[in-house]
Amino acid sequence: MHYAIGIDLGGSSVKAVAITSSGEILQRVNQDFDAGEAFDFAKTIKDVFFGIQDKQGREAACFGLAAPGLASRDHTAIAFMPGRLHGLEGLNWTKYLDVKRFVPV
């Protein structure tokens, strides 16, 4: 059975869902991170992303990520998000998560 992963990056937590094309929710995750610790948000997303796939026993068919700020023109990163989540601006999620088959994340 194919499934997708959707991740929402908030100010202090990462929320995620694994869902089938028919709308069946396979898994939900809500993981806090330390917004004051550099890059902890990105490490948490990586842990959640790969943790879901490990629990499902197979890779996701597709993946989407919502994050605060203005998206870059090529839609691979957040171009502008001042003052919070240092390291978010310019972070290419496709490269960071090493998921080239999802180009672009």
PDB file of C-alpha atoms in Angstrom:
ATOM      1  CA  MET A   1       0.000   0.000   0.000  1.00  0.00           C
ATOM      2  CA  HIS A   2       1.379   3.401  -0.999  1.00  0.00           C
ATOM      3  CA  TYR A   3       1.357   6.254   1.493  1.00  0.00           C
ATOM      4  CA  ALA A   4       2.488   9.861   1.761  1.00  0.00           C
ATOM      5  CA  ILE A   5       4.150  11.781   4.570  1.00  0.00           C
ATOM      6  CA  GLY A   6       3.110  15.326   5.404  1.00  0.00           C
ATOM      7  CA  ILE A   7       5.160  17.379   7.868  1.00  0.00           C
ATOM      8  CA  ASP A   8       4.328  20.736   9.454  1.00  0.00           C
ATOM      9  CA  LEU A   9       7.200  22.659  11.035  1.00  0.00           C
ATOM     10  CA  GLY A  10       5.926  24.939  13.787  1.00  0.00           C
ATOM     11  CA  GLY A  11       7.703  27.259  16.185  1.00  0.00           C
ATOM     12  CA  SER A  12       8.462  24.560  18.758  1.00  0.00           C
ATOM     13  CA  SER A  13       7.263  21.243  17.349  1.00  0.00           C
ATOM     14  CA  VAL A  14       7.079  19.077  14.272  1.00  0.00           C
ATOM     15  CA  LYS A  15       3.741  17.500  13.421  1.00  0.00           C
ATOM     16  CA  ALA A  16       3.576  14.707  10.865  1.00  0.00           C
ATOM     17  CA  VAL A  17       1.141  12.265   9.352  1.00  0.00           C
ATOM     18  CA  ALA A  18       1.460   9.165   7.204  1.00  0.00           C
ATOM     19  CA  ILE A  19      -1.653   8.794   5.064  1.00  0.00           C
ATOM     20  CA  THR A  20      -2.849   6.574   2.227  1.00  0.00           C
ATOM     21  CA  SER A  21      -4.313   7.887  -1.026  1.00  0.00           C
ATOM     22  CA  SER A  22      -7.759   6.861   0.242  1.00  0.00           C
ATOM     23  CA  GLY A  23      -7.337   9.037   3.346  1.00  0.00           C
ATOM     24  CA  GLU A  24      -6.532   6.329   5.904  1.00  0.00           C
ATOM     25  CA  ILE A  25      -4.230   7.727   8.580  1.00  0.00           C
ATOM     26  CA  LEU A  26      -1.492   5.217   9.275  1.00  0.00           C
ATOM     27  CA  GLN A  27       0.497   7.212  11.812  1.00  0.00           C
ATOM     28  CA  ARG A  28       0.619  10.591  13.533  1.00  0.00           C
ATOM     29  CA  VAL A  29       3.639  12.144  15.195  1.00  0.00           C
ATOM     30  CA  ASN A  30       4.008  15.309  17.266  1.00  0.00           C
ATOM     31  CA  GLN A  31       7.603  15.879  18.340  1.00  0.00           C
ATOM     32  CA  ASP A  32       8.833  18.925  20.261  1.00  0.00           C
ATOM     33  CA  PHE A  33      12.223  20.463  19.536  1.00  0.00           C
ATOM     34  CA  ASP A  34      14.354  23.093  21.263  1.00  0.00           C
ATOM     35  CA  ALA A  35      13.919  26.300  19.223  1.00  0.00           C
ATOM     36  CA  GLY A  36      16.911  27.800  21.066  1.00  0.00           C
ATOM     37  CA  GLU A  37      19.239  25.004  19.980  1.00  0.00           C
ATOM     38  CA  ALA A  38      20.730  25.613  16.552  1.00  0.00           C
ATOM     39  CA  PHE A  39      19.287  23.376  13.848  1.00  0.00           C
ATOM     40  CA  ASP A  40      17.315  21.198  16.301  1.00  0.00           C
ATOM     41  CA  PHE A  41      14.189  21.713  14.175  1.00  0.00           C
ATOM     42  CA  ALA A  42      15.920  20.162  11.139  1.00  0.00           C
ATOM     43  CA  LYS A  43      17.312  17.223  13.124  1.00  0.00           C
ATOM     44  CA  THR A  44      13.815  16.591  14.499  1.00  0.00           C
ATOM     45  CA  ILE A  45      12.284  16.626  11.014  1.00  0.00           C
ATOM     46  CA  LYS A  46      14.899  14.148   9.812  1.00  0.00           C
ATOM     47  CA  ASP A  47      14.216  11.854  12.795  1.00  0.00           C
ATOM     48  CA  VAL A  48      10.432  12.043  12.267  1.00  0.00           C
ATOM     49  CA  PHE A  49      10.679  11.517   8.495  1.00  0.00           C
ATOM     50  CA  PHE A  50      12.873   8.427   8.695  1.00  0.00           C
ATOM     51  CA  GLY A  51      11.144   7.172  11.857  1.00  0.00           C
ATOM     52  CA  ILE A  52       7.790   7.054  10.077  1.00  0.00           C
ATOM     53  CA  GLN A  53       9.264   5.111   7.181  1.00  0.00           C
ATOM     54  CA  ASP A  54      10.956   2.685   9.566  1.00  0.00           C
ATOM     55  CA  LYS A  55       7.673   2.076  11.401  1.00  0.00           C
ATOM     56  CA  GLN A  56       5.761   1.631   8.129  1.00  0.00           C
ATOM     57  CA  GLY A  57       8.402  -0.805   6.888  1.00  0.00           C
ATOM     58  CA  ARG A  58       8.743   0.907   3.515  1.00  0.00           C
ATOM     59  CA  GLU A  59       9.521   4.252   1.933  1.00  0.00           C
ATOM     60  CA  ALA A  60       6.808   6.828   1.391  1.00  0.00           C
ATOM     61  CA  ALA A  61       5.560   7.356  -2.165  1.00  0.00           C
ATOM     62  CA  CYS A  62       5.711  11.127  -1.715  1.00  0.00           C
ATOM     63  CA  PHE A  63       6.498  13.769   0.881  1.00  0.00           C
ATOM     64  CA  GLY A  64       5.471  17.340   1.610  1.00  0.00           C
ATOM     65  CA  LEU A  65       6.769  19.863   4.107  1.00  0.00           C
ATOM     66  CA  ALA A  66       5.122  23.048   5.378  1.00  0.00           C
ATOM     67  CA  ALA A  67       7.373  25.584   7.077  1.00  0.00           C
ATOM     68  CA  PRO A  68       7.009  29.208   8.124  1.00  0.00           C
ATOM     69  CA  GLY A  69       8.385  31.946   5.913  1.00  0.00           C
ATOM     70  CA  LEU A  70       8.403  32.738   2.213  1.00  0.00           C
ATOM     71  CA  ALA A  71       9.299  29.920  -0.170  1.00  0.00           C
ATOM     72  CA  SER A  72      12.189  30.302  -2.582  1.00  0.00           C
ATOM     73  CA  ARG A  73      11.399  30.735  -6.285  1.00  0.00           C
ATOM     74  CA  ASP A  74      12.438  27.134  -6.982  1.00  0.00           C
ATOM     75  CA  HIS A  75      10.355  25.888  -4.006  1.00  0.00           C
ATOM     76  CA  THR A  76      13.235  23.904  -2.488  1.00  0.00           C
ATOM     77  CA  ALA A  77      13.797  26.102   0.568  1.00  0.00           C
ATOM     78  CA  ILE A  78      12.485  28.961   2.669  1.00  0.00           C
ATOM     79  CA  ALA A  79      13.966  32.155   1.263  1.00  0.00           C
ATOM     80  CA  PHE A  80      12.900  34.548   4.025  1.00  0.00           C
ATOM     81  CA  MET A  81      12.125  33.842   7.681  1.00  0.00           C
ATOM     82  CA  PRO A  82      13.803  36.410   9.895  1.00  0.00           C
ATOM     83  CA  GLY A  83      14.397  36.118  13.609  1.00  0.00           C
ATOM     84  CA  ARG A  84      13.429  32.508  14.331  1.00  0.00           C
ATOM     85  CA  LEU A  85      14.572  29.003  13.531  1.00  0.00           C
ATOM     86  CA  HIS A  86      18.091  29.998  12.590  1.00  0.00           C
ATOM     87  CA  GLY A  87      19.328  27.893   9.691  1.00  0.00           C
ATOM     88  CA  LEU A  88      15.897  27.540   8.090  1.00  0.00           C
ATOM     89  CA  GLU A  89      16.490  30.191   5.428  1.00  0.00           C
ATOM     90  CA  GLY A  90      18.121  28.601   2.402  1.00  0.00           C
ATOM     91  CA  LEU A  91      18.030  25.043   3.768  1.00  0.00           C
ATOM     92  CA  ASN A  92      17.425  22.763   0.776  1.00  0.00           C
ATOM     93  CA  TRP A  93      15.238  19.995   2.209  1.00  0.00           C
ATOM     94  CA  THR A  94      15.759  17.654  -0.742  1.00  0.00           C
ATOM     95  CA  LYS A  95      19.524  17.689  -0.178  1.00  0.00           C
ATOM     96  CA  TYR A  96      19.338  17.742   3.632  1.00  0.00           C
ATOM     97  CA  LEU A  97      17.070  14.687   3.754  1.00  0.00           C
ATOM     98  CA  ASP A  98      18.888  13.088   0.792  1.00  0.00           C
ATOM     99  CA  VAL A  99      15.608  12.293  -0.945  1.00  0.00           C
ATOM    100  CA  LYS A 100      16.370  13.152  -4.541  1.00  0.00           C
ATOM    101  CA  ARG A 101      13.434  11.100  -5.845  1.00  0.00           C
ATOM    102  CA  PHE A 102      11.093  13.652  -4.205  1.00  0.00           C
ATOM    103  CA  VAL A 103      12.648  16.574  -6.091  1.00  0.00           C
ATOM    104  CA  PRO A 104      11.883  19.130  -4.999  1.00  0.00           C
ATOM    105  CA  VAL A 105      10.735  18.772  -1.409  1.00  0.00           C
TER     106      VAL A 105
END
